[in-house]
Coordinates of N, CA and C in Angstrom, one line a residue:
X1 N 0.9 -1.2 0.0 CA 0.0 0.0 0.0 C 0.9 1.2 0.0
X2 N 0.7 2.2 -0.9 CA 1.5 3.4 -1.0 C 1.3 4.2 0.3
X3 N 2.4 5.0 0.6 CA 2.3 5.9 1.8 C 1.2 6.8 1.6
X4 N 0.5 7.1 2.7 CA -0.7 8.0 2.6 C -2.0 7.3 2.3
X5 N -2.0 6.1 1.8 CA -3.2 5.4 1.5 C -4.0 5.1 2.8
X6 N -3.3 4.7 3.9 CA -4.0 4.4 5.1 C -4.6 5.7 5.6
X7 N -4.0 6.8 5.5 CA -4.6 8.1 5.9 C -5.8 8.4 5.1
X8 N -5.8 8.2 3.8 CA -6.9 8.5 2.9 C -8.1 7.6 3.3
X9 N -7.9 6.5 3.9 CA -9.0 5.6 4.2 C -9.6 5.9 5.6
X10 N -9.0 6.8 6.3 CA -9.6 7.2 7.6 C -10.8 8.1 7.4
X11 N -11.7 7.9 8.3 CA -12.9 8.7 8.2 C -12.7 10.2 8.7
X12 N -13.4 11.1 8.1 CA -13.3 12.5 8.5 C -13.8 12.7 9.9
X13 N -13.3 13.6 10.7 CA -13.7 13.8 12.0 C -14.8 15.0 12.0
X14 N -15.5 15.0 13.1 CA -16.5 16.1 13.3 C -15.8 17.5 13.3
X15 N -14.7 17.6 14.0 CA -14.0 18.8 14.1 C -13.4 19.2 12.7
X16 N -13.0 18.3 11.9 CA -12.5 18.6 10.6 C -13.6 19.1 9.7
X17 N -14.8 18.4 9.8 CA -16.0 18.9 9.0 C -16.3 20.3 9.4
X18 N -16.3 20.6 10.6 CA -16.6 22.0 11.1 C -15.6 22.9 10.6
X19 N -14.3 22.6 10.7 CA -13.3 23.4 10.2 C -13.4 23.7 8.7
X20 N -13.7 22.6 7.9 CA -13.9 22.8 6.5 C -15.1 23.6 6.1
X21 N -16.2 23.5 6.8 CA -17.4 24.3 6.6 C -17.1 25.7 6.9
X22 N -16.4 26.0 8.0 CA -16.1 27.4 8.4 C -15.2 28.1 7.4
X23 N -14.5 27.3 6.6 CA -13.6 27.9 5.6 C -14.4 28.4 4.3
X24 N -15.7 27.9 4.2 CA -16.5 28.3 3.0 C -17.0 29.7 3.2
X25 N -16.6 30.6 2.2 CA -17.0 32.0 2.3 C -18.3 32.3 1.7
X26 N -18.7 31.6 0.6 CA -19.9 31.8 -0.1 C -20.2 30.6 -1.0
X27 N -21.5 30.4 -1.2 CA -21.9 29.3 -2.1 C -23.4 29.5 -2.5
X28 N -23.6 29.2 -3.8 CA -25.0 29.2 -4.3 C -25.2 27.7 -4.8
X29 N -26.3 27.1 -4.2 CA -26.5 25.7 -4.4 C -27.9 25.4 -4.8
X30 N -28.2 24.8 -6.0 CA -29.5 24.4 -6.4 C -30.0 23.3 -5.4
X31 N -31.3 23.3 -5.1 CA -31.8 22.2 -4.3 C -33.2 21.7 -4.8
X32 N -33.5 20.5 -4.3 CA -34.8 20.0 -4.4 C -35.3 19.6 -3.0
X33 N -36.4 20.1 -2.6 CA -36.9 19.8 -1.3 C -38.2 19.0 -1.4
X34 N -38.3 17.9 -0.7 CA -39.5 17.1 -0.7 C -40.1 17.2 0.7
X35 N -41.3 17.7 0.8 CA -42.0 17.8 2.0 C -43.1 16.8 2.2
X36 N -43.0 16.0 3.2 CA -44.1 15.0 3.5 C -44.9 15.6 4.6
X37 N -46.1 16.0 4.3 CA -47.0 16.8 5.2 C -48.3 15.9 5.4
X38 N -48.6 15.7 6.6 CA -49.8 14.8 6.9 C -51.1 15.2 6.2
X39 N -51.4 16.4 6.1 CA -52.6 16.8 5.5 C -52.6 16.8 3.9
X40 N -51.5 16.5 3.3 CA -51.4 16.4 1.9 C -51.4 14.9 1.5
X41 N -52.1 14.6 0.3 CA -52.1 13.2 -0.1 C -50.8 12.7 -0.8
X42 N -50.0 13.7 -1.3 CA -48.7 13.3 -1.9 C -47.7 14.4 -1.5
X43 N -46.4 14.1 -1.5 CA -45.4 15.0 -1.1 C -45.4 16.3 -2.0
X44 N -45.0 17.4 -1.3 CA -44.9 18.7 -2.0 C -43.4 18.7 -2.4
X45 N -43.1 19.0 -3.7 CA -41.7 19.0 -4.1 C -41.4 20.5 -4.6
X46 N -40.4 21.0 -4.0 CA -40.0 22.4 -4.2 C -38.6 22.4 -4.9
X47 N -38.4 23.3 -5.8 CA -37.0 23.5 -6.4 C -36.6 24.9 -6.2
X48 N -35.3 25.1 -6.1 CA -34.8 26.5 -5.9 C -33.3 26.5 -5.7
X49 N -32.9 27.6 -5.0 CA -31.4 27.8 -4.8 C -31.2 28.3 -3.3
X50 N -30.2 27.7 -2.7 CA -29.8 28.2 -1.4 C -28.5 29.0 -1.6
X51 N -28.5 30.2 -1.0 CA -27.4 31.1 -1.1 C -26.8 31.4 0.3
X52 N -25.5 31.2 0.4 CA -24.9 31.5 1.7 C -23.7 32.5 1.5
X53 N -23.6 33.5 2.3 CA -22.5 34.4 2.3 C -22.1 34.6 3.8
X54 N -20.8 34.4 4.0 CA -20.3 34.6 5.4 C -20.4 36.1 5.7
X55 N -20.7 36.4 6.9 CA -20.8 35.6 8.1 C -22.2 35.1 8.4
X56 N -23.2 35.9 8.0 CA -24.6 35.5 8.4 C -25.7 35.8 7.5
X57 N -25.4 35.6 6.2 CA -26.5 35.8 5.2 C -26.8 34.4 4.6
X58 N -28.1 34.1 4.7 CA -28.6 32.8 4.1 C -29.9 33.1 3.5
X59 N -30.1 32.6 2.2 CA -31.3 32.8 1.5 C -31.7 31.6 0.8
X60 N -33.0 31.3 1.0 CA -33.6 30.1 0.3 C -34.6 30.7 -0.7
X61 N -34.3 30.5 -2.0 CA -35.2 31.0 -3.1 C -35.9 29.8 -3.7
X62 N -37.2 29.7 -3.5 CA -38.0 28.7 -4.1 C -38.5 29.2 -5.5
X63 N -38.2 28.4 -6.5 CA -38.6 28.9 -7.9 C -39.7 28.0 -8.5
X64 N -40.0 26.8 -8.0 CA -41.0 26.0 -8.5 C -41.5 25.1 -7.4
X65 N -42.8 24.8 -7.3 CA -43.9 25.2 -8.2 C -44.4 26.6 -7.9
X66 N -43.9 27.2 -6.9 CA -44.3 28.6 -6.5 C -43.0 29.4 -6.4
X67 N -43.1 30.7 -6.4 CA -42.0 31.6 -6.1 C -42.1 32.1 -4.7
X68 N -41.0 31.9 -3.9 CA -41.0 32.3 -2.5 C -39.6 32.6 -2.1
X69 N -39.3 33.5 -1.2 CA -38.0 33.7 -0.8 C -37.9 33.9 0.7
X70 N -37.0 33.2 1.4 CA -36.8 33.3 2.8 C -35.3 33.8 3.0
X71 N -35.2 35.0 3.6 CA -33.8 35.5 3.7 C -33.5 35.8 5.1
X72 N -32.3 35.4 5.5 CA -31.8 35.6 6.9 C -30.6 36.5 6.6
X73 N -30.6 37.7 7.2 CA -29.5 38.7 7.0 C -29.3 39.3 8.4
X74 N -28.2 38.9 9.1 CA -28.0 39.3 10.4 C -29.1 38.7 11.3
X75 N -29.8 39.6 12.1 CA -30.9 39.1 12.9 C -32.3 39.4 12.4
X76 N -32.3 39.7 11.1 CA -33.6 39.9 10.4 C -34.0 38.7 9.5
X77 N -35.2 38.3 9.6 CA -35.7 37.3 8.7 C -36.8 37.9 7.8
X78 N -36.7 37.7 6.5 CA -37.6 38.3 5.6 C -38.2 37.2 4.8
X79 N -39.5 37.1 4.7 CA -40.2 36.2 3.8 C -41.0 36.9 2.8
X80 N -40.7 36.6 1.5 CA -41.5 37.1 0.4 C -42.3 36.0 -0.1
X81 N -43.6 36.0 0.0 CA -44.5 34.9 -0.4 C -44.8 34.9 -2.0
X82 N -45.5 33.9 -2.4 CA -45.8 33.8 -3.8 C -46.6 35.0 -4.4
X83 N -47.3 35.8 -3.6 CA -48.0 37.0 -4.1 C -47.1 38.2 -4.1
X84 N -45.8 38.0 -3.6 CA -44.9 39.1 -3.5 C -45.0 39.9 -2.2
X85 N -45.8 39.5 -1.3 CA -46.0 40.1 0.0 C -44.8 39.9 0.8
X86 N -44.2 40.9 1.4 CA -43.0 40.9 2.2 C -43.3 41.1 3.7
X87 N -42.7 40.2 4.5 CA -42.8 40.3 5.9 C -41.4 40.1 6.5
X88 N -41.0 41.0 7.4 CA -39.7 41.0 8.1 C -39.9 40.9 9.6
X89 N -39.2 40.0 10.2 CA -39.3 40.0 11.7 C -37.8 39.9 12.2
X90 N -37.7 40.3 13.4 CA -36.4 40.1 14.1 C -36.4 38.7 14.8
X91 N -35.2 38.1 14.8 CA -35.1 36.8 15.4 C -35.4 36.9 16.9
X92 N -35.2 38.0 17.5 CA -35.6 38.2 18.9 C -37.1 38.0 19.1
X93 N -37.9 38.2 18.1 CA -39.3 38.0 18.2 C -39.8 36.6 18.0
X94 N -38.9 35.7 17.5 CA -39.3 34.4 17.2 C -38.2 33.4 17.7
X95 N -38.3 33.1 19.0 CA -37.2 32.3 19.7 C -37.0 30.9 19.0
X96 N -38.1 30.2 18.6 CA -37.9 28.9 18.0 C -37.2 29.0 16.6
X97 N -37.6 30.0 15.8 CA -36.9 30.2 14.6 C -35.4 30.6 14.8
X98 N -35.2 31.4 15.8 CA -33.8 31.8 16.2 C -33.0 30.5 16.6
X99 N -33.6 29.6 17.3 CA -32.8 28.4 17.7 C -32.5 27.5 16.5
X100 N -33.4 27.4 15.5 CA -33.2 26.6 14.3 C -32.1 27.3 13.5
X101 N -32.3 28.6 13.3 CA -31.3 29.4 12.5 C -29.9 29.3 13.2
X102 N -29.9 29.3 14.5 CA -28.7 29.3 15.2 C -27.9 28.0 15.0
X103 N -28.6 26.9 14.8 CA -28.0 25.6 14.5 C -27.3 25.7 13.2
X104 N -27.9 26.2 12.1 CA -27.3 26.3 10.8 C -26.1 27.3 10.9
X105 N -26.3 28.4 11.5 CA -25.2 29.3 11.6 C -24.0 28.7 12.4
X106 N -24.2 28.0 13.5 CA -23.2 27.4 14.2 C -22.4 26.4 13.3
X107 N -23.2 25.6 12.6 CA -22.6 24.6 11.7 C -21.7 25.3 10.7
X108 N -22.3 26.3 10.0 CA -21.5 27.0 8.9 C -20.3 27.8 9.5
X109 N -20.4 28.2 10.7 CA -19.2 28.9 11.4 C -18.2 27.9 11.9
X110 N -18.6 26.6 12.0 CA -17.8 25.6 12.6 C -17.7 25.7 14.1
X111 N -18.8 26.2 14.7 CA -18.9 26.4 16.2 C -19.5 25.2 16.9
X112 N -18.7 24.3 17.2 CA -19.1 23.1 17.9 C -19.8 23.3 19.3
X113 N -19.2 24.3 20.0 CA -19.7 24.6 21.4 C -21.2 25.1 21.3
X114 N -21.5 25.9 20.3 CA -22.8 26.5 20.1 C -23.8 25.4 19.7
X115 N -23.3 24.5 18.8 CA -24.2 23.4 18.4 C -24.5 22.5 19.6
X116 N -23.5 22.1 20.4 CA -23.7 21.2 21.5 C -24.4 21.9 22.7
X117 N -24.4 23.2 22.8 CA -25.1 23.9 23.8 C -26.6 23.7 23.6
X118 N -27.1 23.8 22.4 CA -28.5 23.8 22.1 C -29.0 22.5 21.6
X119 N -28.2 21.6 21.1 CA -28.6 20.3 20.5 C -27.8 19.2 21.0
X120 N -28.5 18.0 21.1 CA -27.8 16.7 21.3 C -27.2 16.4 20.0
X121 N -25.9 16.1 19.9 CA -25.3 15.8 18.6 C -24.8 14.4 18.5
X122 N -24.9 13.8 17.3 CA -24.4 12.5 17.0 C -23.7 12.6 15.7
X123 N -22.4 12.4 15.6 CA -21.7 12.5 14.3 C -21.2 11.1 13.9
X124 N -21.3 10.8 12.7 CA -20.7 9.5 12.2 C -20.1 9.8 10.8
X125 N -19.1 9.0 10.4 CA -18.5 9.3 9.1 C -17.9 8.0 8.6
X126 N -17.9 7.9 7.3 CA -17.2 6.8 6.6 C -16.4 7.5 5.5
X127 N -15.1 7.5 5.6 CA -14.2 8.2 4.7 C -14.6 9.7 4.7
X128 N -14.9 10.3 3.6 CA -15.3 11.8 3.6 C -16.8 12.0 3.7
X129 N -17.6 10.9 3.7 CA -19.0 11.1 3.8 C -19.4 11.1 5.3
X130 N -20.2 12.0 5.7 CA -20.5 12.2 7.1 C -22.0 12.5 7.3
X131 N -22.4 12.3 8.6 CA -23.8 12.6 9.0 C -23.8 13.2 10.4
X132 N -24.5 14.2 10.5 CA -24.7 14.9 11.8 C -26.1 14.9 12.2
X133 N -26.4 14.3 13.3 CA -27.8 14.3 13.8 C -27.9 15.3 15.0
X134 N -28.9 16.1 14.9 CA -29.2 17.2 15.9 C -30.6 16.9 16.5
X135 N -30.7 16.9 17.8 CA -31.9 16.9 18.5 C -32.0 18.0 19.5
X136 N -33.0 18.8 19.5 CA -33.0 20.0 20.4 C -33.0 19.6 21.9
X137 N -32.3 20.3 22.6 CA -32.2 20.1 24.1 C -33.4 20.8 24.8
X138 N -33.8 22.0 24.3 CA -34.9 22.8 24.9 C -36.2 22.1 24.6
X139 N -37.0 21.9 25.7 CA -38.3 21.3 25.5 C -39.2 22.0 24.6
X140 N -39.2 23.4 24.6 CA -40.1 24.1 23.8 C -39.8 23.9 22.3
X141 N -38.5 23.9 22.0 CA -38.1 23.7 20.6 C -38.4 22.2 20.2
X142 N -38.2 21.3 21.1 CA -38.4 19.9 20.7 C -39.9 19.6 20.5
X143 N -40.8 20.5 20.9 CA -42.2 20.4 20.6 C -42.5 20.8 19.2
X144 N -41.5 21.4 18.5 CA -41.7 21.8 17.1 C -40.8 20.9 16.2
X145 N -39.6 20.8 16.6 CA -38.6 20.0 15.8 C -38.2 18.8 16.5
X146 N -38.3 17.6 15.9 CA -37.9 16.4 16.6 C -36.4 16.2 16.3
X147 N -36.0 16.4 15.1 CA -34.6 16.2 14.7 C -34.2 16.8 13.4
X148 N -33.0 17.1 13.2 CA -32.4 17.5 11.9 C -31.2 16.6 11.7
X149 N -31.2 16.0 10.5 CA -30.0 15.2 10.1 C -29.4 15.9 8.9
X150 N -28.1 16.2 9.0 CA -27.4 16.8 7.9 C -26.3 15.9 7.4
X151 N -26.4 15.6 6.1 CA -25.4 14.7 5.5 C -24.5 15.5 4.6
X152 N -23.3 15.1 4.5 CA -22.3 15.8 3.6 C -21.2 15.0 3.2
X153 N -20.4 15.6 2.3 CA -19.1 15.0 1.8 C -18.1 16.2 2.0
X154 N -17.1 15.9 2.8 CA -16.0 16.9 3.1 C -16.7 18.2 3.5
X155 N -16.5 19.3 2.8 CA -17.0 20.6 3.2 C -18.3 20.9 2.5
X156 N -19.0 19.9 2.0 CA -20.2 20.2 1.2 C -21.4 19.5 1.9
X157 N -22.4 20.2 2.2 CA -23.7 19.6 2.7 C -24.4 19.1 1.5
X158 N -24.9 17.8 1.6 CA -25.6 17.2 0.4 C -27.1 17.0 0.7
X159 N -27.4 16.9 2.0 CA -28.9 16.7 2.3 C -29.2 17.1 3.7
X160 N -30.3 17.7 3.9 CA -30.8 18.1 5.2 C -32.2 17.5 5.4
X161 N -32.4 16.7 6.4 CA -33.6 16.1 6.7 C -34.1 16.6 8.0
X162 N -35.3 17.2 8.0 CA -35.9 17.8 9.2 C -37.2 17.1 9.5
X163 N -37.3 16.5 10.7 CA -38.5 15.8 11.2 C -39.1 16.7 12.2
X164 N -40.4 17.1 12.0 CA -41.1 17.9 13.0 C -41.7 17.0 14.0
X165 N -42.0 17.6 15.1 CA -42.6 16.8 16.2 C -44.0 16.2 15.9
X166 N -44.7 16.9 14.9 CA -46.0 16.4 14.5 C -45.9 15.3 13.5
X167 N -44.7 14.9 13.1 CA -44.5 13.8 12.1 C -44.2 14.2 10.7
X168 N -44.5 15.5 10.4 CA -44.2 16.0 9.1 C -42.6 16.0 8.9
X169 N -42.2 15.8 7.6 CA -40.8 15.6 7.4 C -40.4 16.3 6.1
X170 N -39.2 16.9 6.0 CA -38.7 17.6 4.8 C -37.3 17.0 4.5
X171 N -37.1 16.7 3.3 CA -35.8 16.3 2.8 C -35.3 17.2 1.7
X172 N -34.3 18.0 2.0 CA -33.7 18.9 1.0 C -32.4 18.3 0.5
X173 N -32.3 18.1 -0.8 CA -31.1 17.6 -1.4 C -30.4 18.7 -2.2
X174 N -29.2 18.9 -1.8 CA -28.4 20.0 -2.4 C -27.5 19.5 -3.4
X175 N -27.6 20.1 -4.6 CA -26.7 19.7 -5.7 C -25.3 20.3 -5.5
X176 N -24.3 19.7 -6.2 CA -23.0 20.3 -6.1 C -23.0 21.7 -6.8
X177 N -22.3 22.7 -6.2 CA -22.2 24.0 -6.9 C -21.5 23.8 -8.2
X178 N -21.7 24.7 -9.1 CA -21.1 24.7 -10.5 C -19.5 24.5 -10.3
X179 N -19.0 23.6 -11.1 CA -17.5 23.3 -11.0 C -17.1 22.3 -10.0
X180 N -18.1 21.7 -9.2 CA -17.8 20.7 -8.2 C -18.6 19.4 -8.7
X181 N -17.9 18.3 -8.6 CA -18.6 17.1 -8.9 C -19.4 16.5 -7.8
X182 N -20.2 15.4 -8.1 CA -20.8 14.6 -7.1 C -21.4 15.1 -6.0

């Protein structure tokens, strides 16, 4: 076996994933989100783009079957619905949203302490493929979100699965940004 092959076969660590994610300055990623909602007879499938800019800008643009935009910029959350109606709130006014947003921010900043302060975490990896399971510690948040499972390869998130306490579930698959494979 050539020198370095044993190293290549080792699984990536949680700290390394966090370090790699923290190094990402900006990304625009096409996504497909499948929402399994109890009151619907079939899943709702959304298409769009996720945009991230360090340190704290995150935008989810839904382009099909409806147009909708969810923007997080600093501590302001703005939703533009399919009719073009715009609503902006401060994260201070929505503690549950703030906690969920905080998890994504902590992950993208590589802040393990913040993640583990608010969530029970379980990390597993095989080579460069990894999975992070988050379960809220706060009772109030756990009444809304049962778990979030984030899958990735190296410094790229490939899937986010969110299970709500009521049984509804969302699976967002993120495509590789332009110029990156697989």
